[in-house]
CSV table of C-alpha atoms in Angstrom, one decimal:
chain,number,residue,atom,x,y,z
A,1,UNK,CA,48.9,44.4,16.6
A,2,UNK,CA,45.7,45.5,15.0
A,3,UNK,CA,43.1,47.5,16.8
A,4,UNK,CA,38.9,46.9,15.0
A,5,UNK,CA,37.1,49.9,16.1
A,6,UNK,CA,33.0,49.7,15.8
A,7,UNK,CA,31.2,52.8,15.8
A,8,UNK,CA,28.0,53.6,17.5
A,9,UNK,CA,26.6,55.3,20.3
A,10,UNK,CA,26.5,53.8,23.5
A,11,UNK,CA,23.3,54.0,25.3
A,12,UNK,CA,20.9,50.9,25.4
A,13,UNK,CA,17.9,53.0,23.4
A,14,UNK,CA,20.4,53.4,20.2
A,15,UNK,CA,21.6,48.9,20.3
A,16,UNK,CA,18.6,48.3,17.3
A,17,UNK,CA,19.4,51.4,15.4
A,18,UNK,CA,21.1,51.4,12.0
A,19,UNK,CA,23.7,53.8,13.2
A,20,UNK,CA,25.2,50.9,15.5
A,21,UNK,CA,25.8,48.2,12.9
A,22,UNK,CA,29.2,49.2,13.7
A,23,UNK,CA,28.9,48.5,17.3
A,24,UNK,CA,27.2,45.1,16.5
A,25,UNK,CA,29.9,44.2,14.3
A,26,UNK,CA,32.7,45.1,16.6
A,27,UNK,CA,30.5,42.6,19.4
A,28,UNK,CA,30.9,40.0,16.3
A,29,UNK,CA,34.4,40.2,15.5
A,30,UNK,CA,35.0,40.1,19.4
A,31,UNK,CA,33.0,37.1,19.5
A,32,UNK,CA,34.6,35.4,16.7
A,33,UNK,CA,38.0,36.1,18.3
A,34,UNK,CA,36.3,34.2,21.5
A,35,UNK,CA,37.0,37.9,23.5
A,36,UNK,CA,34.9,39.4,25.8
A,37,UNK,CA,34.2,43.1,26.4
A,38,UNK,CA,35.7,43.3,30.1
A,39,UNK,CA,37.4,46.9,30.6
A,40,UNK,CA,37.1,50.6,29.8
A,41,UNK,CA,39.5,52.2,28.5
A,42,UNK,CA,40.2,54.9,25.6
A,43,UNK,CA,36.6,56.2,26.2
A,44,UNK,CA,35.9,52.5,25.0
A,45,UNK,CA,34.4,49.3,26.2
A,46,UNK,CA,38.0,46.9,25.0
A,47,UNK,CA,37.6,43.1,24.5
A,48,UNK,CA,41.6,41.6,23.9
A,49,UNK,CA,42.2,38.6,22.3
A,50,UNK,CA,45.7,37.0,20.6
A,51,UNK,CA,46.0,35.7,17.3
A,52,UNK,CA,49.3,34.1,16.4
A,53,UNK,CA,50.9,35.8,19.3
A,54,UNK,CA,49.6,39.0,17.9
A,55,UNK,CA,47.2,41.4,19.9
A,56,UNK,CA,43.3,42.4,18.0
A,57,UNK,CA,41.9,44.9,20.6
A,58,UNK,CA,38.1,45.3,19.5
A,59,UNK,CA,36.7,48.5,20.9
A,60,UNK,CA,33.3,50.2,21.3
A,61,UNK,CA,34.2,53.8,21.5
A,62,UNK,CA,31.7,55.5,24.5
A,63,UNK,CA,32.1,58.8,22.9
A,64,UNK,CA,29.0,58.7,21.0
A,65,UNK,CA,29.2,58.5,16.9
A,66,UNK,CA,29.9,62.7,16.4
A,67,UNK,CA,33.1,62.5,18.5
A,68,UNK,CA,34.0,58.4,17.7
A,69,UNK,CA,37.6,60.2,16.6
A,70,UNK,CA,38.2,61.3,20.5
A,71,UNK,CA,38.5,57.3,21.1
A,72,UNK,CA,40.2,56.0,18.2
A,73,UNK,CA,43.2,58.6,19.0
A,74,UNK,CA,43.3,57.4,22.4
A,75,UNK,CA,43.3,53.9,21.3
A,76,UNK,CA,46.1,54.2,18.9
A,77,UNK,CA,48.2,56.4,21.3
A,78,UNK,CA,47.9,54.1,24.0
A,79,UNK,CA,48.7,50.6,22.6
A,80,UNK,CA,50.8,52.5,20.1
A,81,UNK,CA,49.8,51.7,16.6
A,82,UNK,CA,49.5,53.6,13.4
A,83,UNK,CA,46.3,54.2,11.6
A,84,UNK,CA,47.4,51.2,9.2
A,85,UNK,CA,47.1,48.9,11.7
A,86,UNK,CA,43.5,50.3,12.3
A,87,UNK,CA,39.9,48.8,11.2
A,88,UNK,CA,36.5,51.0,11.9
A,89,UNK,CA,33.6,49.7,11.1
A,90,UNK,CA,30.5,51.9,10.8
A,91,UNK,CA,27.1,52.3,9.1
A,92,UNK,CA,27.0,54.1,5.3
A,93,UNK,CA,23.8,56.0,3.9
A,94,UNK,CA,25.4,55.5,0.5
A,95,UNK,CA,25.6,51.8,0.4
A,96,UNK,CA,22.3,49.7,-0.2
A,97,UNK,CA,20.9,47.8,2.8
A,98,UNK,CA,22.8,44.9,4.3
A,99,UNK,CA,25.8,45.1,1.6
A,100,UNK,CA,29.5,46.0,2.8
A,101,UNK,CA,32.5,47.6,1.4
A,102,UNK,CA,35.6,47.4,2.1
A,103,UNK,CA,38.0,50.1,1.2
A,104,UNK,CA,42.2,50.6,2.5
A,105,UNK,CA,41.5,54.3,2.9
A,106,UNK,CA,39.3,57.0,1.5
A,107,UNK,CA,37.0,60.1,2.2
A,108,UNK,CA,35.1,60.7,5.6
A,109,UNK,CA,32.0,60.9,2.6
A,110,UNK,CA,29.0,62.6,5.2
A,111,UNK,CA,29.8,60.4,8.1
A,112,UNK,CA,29.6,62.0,11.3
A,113,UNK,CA,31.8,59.8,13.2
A,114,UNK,CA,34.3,59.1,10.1
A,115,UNK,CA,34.8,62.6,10.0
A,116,UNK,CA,36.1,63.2,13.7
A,117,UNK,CA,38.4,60.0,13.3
A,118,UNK,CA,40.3,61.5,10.0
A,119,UNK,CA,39.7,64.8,11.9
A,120,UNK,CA,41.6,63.5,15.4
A,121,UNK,CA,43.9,61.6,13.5
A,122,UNK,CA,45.0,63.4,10.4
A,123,UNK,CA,45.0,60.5,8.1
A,124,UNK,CA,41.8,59.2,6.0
A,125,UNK,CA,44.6,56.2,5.5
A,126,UNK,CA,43.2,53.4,7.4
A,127,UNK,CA,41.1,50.3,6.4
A,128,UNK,CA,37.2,50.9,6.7
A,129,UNK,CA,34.4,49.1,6.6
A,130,UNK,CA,31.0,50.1,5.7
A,131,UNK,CA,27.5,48.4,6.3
A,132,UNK,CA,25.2,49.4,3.8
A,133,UNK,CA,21.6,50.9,5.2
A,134,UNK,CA,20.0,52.8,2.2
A,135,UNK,CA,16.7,51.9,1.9
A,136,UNK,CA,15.3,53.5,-0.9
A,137,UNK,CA,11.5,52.8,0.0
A,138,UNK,CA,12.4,54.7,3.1
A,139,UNK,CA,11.9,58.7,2.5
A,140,UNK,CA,13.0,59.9,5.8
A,141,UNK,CA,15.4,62.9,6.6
A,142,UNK,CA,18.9,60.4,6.8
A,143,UNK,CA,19.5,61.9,11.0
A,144,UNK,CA,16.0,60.2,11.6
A,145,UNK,CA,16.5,57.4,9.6
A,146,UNK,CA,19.8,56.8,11.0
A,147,UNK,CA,18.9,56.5,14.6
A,148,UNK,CA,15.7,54.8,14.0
A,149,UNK,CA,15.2,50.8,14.9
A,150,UNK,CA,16.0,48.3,11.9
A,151,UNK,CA,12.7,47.1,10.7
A,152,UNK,CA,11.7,43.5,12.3
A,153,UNK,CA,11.5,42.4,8.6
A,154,UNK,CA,15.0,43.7,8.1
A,155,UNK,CA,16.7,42.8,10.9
A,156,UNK,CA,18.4,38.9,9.6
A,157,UNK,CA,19.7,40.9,6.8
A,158,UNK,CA,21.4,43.1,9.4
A,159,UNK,CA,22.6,40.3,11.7
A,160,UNK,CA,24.2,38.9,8.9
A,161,UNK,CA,25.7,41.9,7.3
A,162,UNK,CA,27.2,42.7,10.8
A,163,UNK,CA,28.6,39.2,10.6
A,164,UNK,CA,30.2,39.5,7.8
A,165,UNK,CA,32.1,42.9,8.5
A,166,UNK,CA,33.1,41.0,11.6
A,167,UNK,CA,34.5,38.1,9.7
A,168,UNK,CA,36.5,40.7,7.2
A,169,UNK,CA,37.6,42.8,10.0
A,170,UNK,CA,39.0,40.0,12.0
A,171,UNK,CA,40.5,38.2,8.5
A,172,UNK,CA,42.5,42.1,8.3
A,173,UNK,CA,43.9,41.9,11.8
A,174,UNK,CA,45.0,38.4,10.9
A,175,UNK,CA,47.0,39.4,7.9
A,176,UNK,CA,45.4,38.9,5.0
A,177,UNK,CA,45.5,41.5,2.5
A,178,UNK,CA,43.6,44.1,2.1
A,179,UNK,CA,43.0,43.4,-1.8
A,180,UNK,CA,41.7,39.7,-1.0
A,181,UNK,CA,39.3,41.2,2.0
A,182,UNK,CA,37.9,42.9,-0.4
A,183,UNK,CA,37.5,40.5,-3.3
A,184,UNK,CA,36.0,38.3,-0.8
A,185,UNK,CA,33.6,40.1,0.8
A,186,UNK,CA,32.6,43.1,-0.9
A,187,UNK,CA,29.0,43.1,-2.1
């Protein structure tokens, strides 16, 4: 079982904003898995699907991004599985616009929400990721820039950077490795 966590914040004012490429993603991956976000649960919204007799869940945590961790412990307590069985996906300052990387584990780096999952969880070991929305023509303090609207000009590169973390997060909860996720669809 594999659980695809997509962070963001859950209020309708925040769905254009570059802090819920995460939470577009997740609505991807579910989408691709033919799912459909039916419950609450977790402090999530959960869409369940089954691949190969195995169990995705793709949540939306409702926790807003600061405590995203909150959720993701719940999650894995519940359906009980261990942060390696775990994908978030979630926006990154650090990473030009519209790329993704994929990484098996690392740092929290100066993400709010990354930093309450490793916090609730005690583990930074867990796949990850991250949707690239540095724009260096921007010169904005980074909380303003993250919760402002994606530029209309922008916003195709978005849809189809969130599309393709949805297509690498949903290849990890099929199986394949993390190595050829990577080599795949990094950059």
């Amino acid at each position: 079982m594999y659980i695809i966590v997509g962070l963001g914040n859950p209020e309708e004012k925040y769905a254009r904003t570059f802090h819920n490429m995460g939470f577009n993603a997740a609505a991807d991956a579910a989408a691709l898995l033919g799912a459909k976000f039916k419950k609450k649960e977790c402090s999530s919204y959960i869409a369940e699907a089954y691949v190969n007799g195995e169990k995705i869940v793709v949540a939306r945590p409702l926790t807003y991004m600061n405590l995203s961790g909150v959720a993701v412990k719940q999650l894995l307590a519940k359906y009980g599985v261990g942060p390696e069985n775990l994908v978030v996906i979630y926006d990154d300052y650090d990473i030009p616009k519209g790329k993704i990387r994929i990484r098996p584990s690392g740092s929290a780096g100066t993400h709010n929400g990354m930093r309450s999952i490793v916090s609730e969880i005690g583990t930074q070991n867990f796949a990850r990721i991250r949707i690239g929305i540095h724009d260096s023509e921007v010169n904005i303090p980074i909380i303003n820039y993250v919760l402002a609207e994606v530029r209309k000009e922008d916003y195709e590169l978005f849809i189809s950077a969130c599309g393709r973390a949805a297509e690498a997060a949903v290849k990890l909860a099929e199986g394949m490795p993390v190595e050829d996720v990577m080599t795949k669809y990094n950059g």
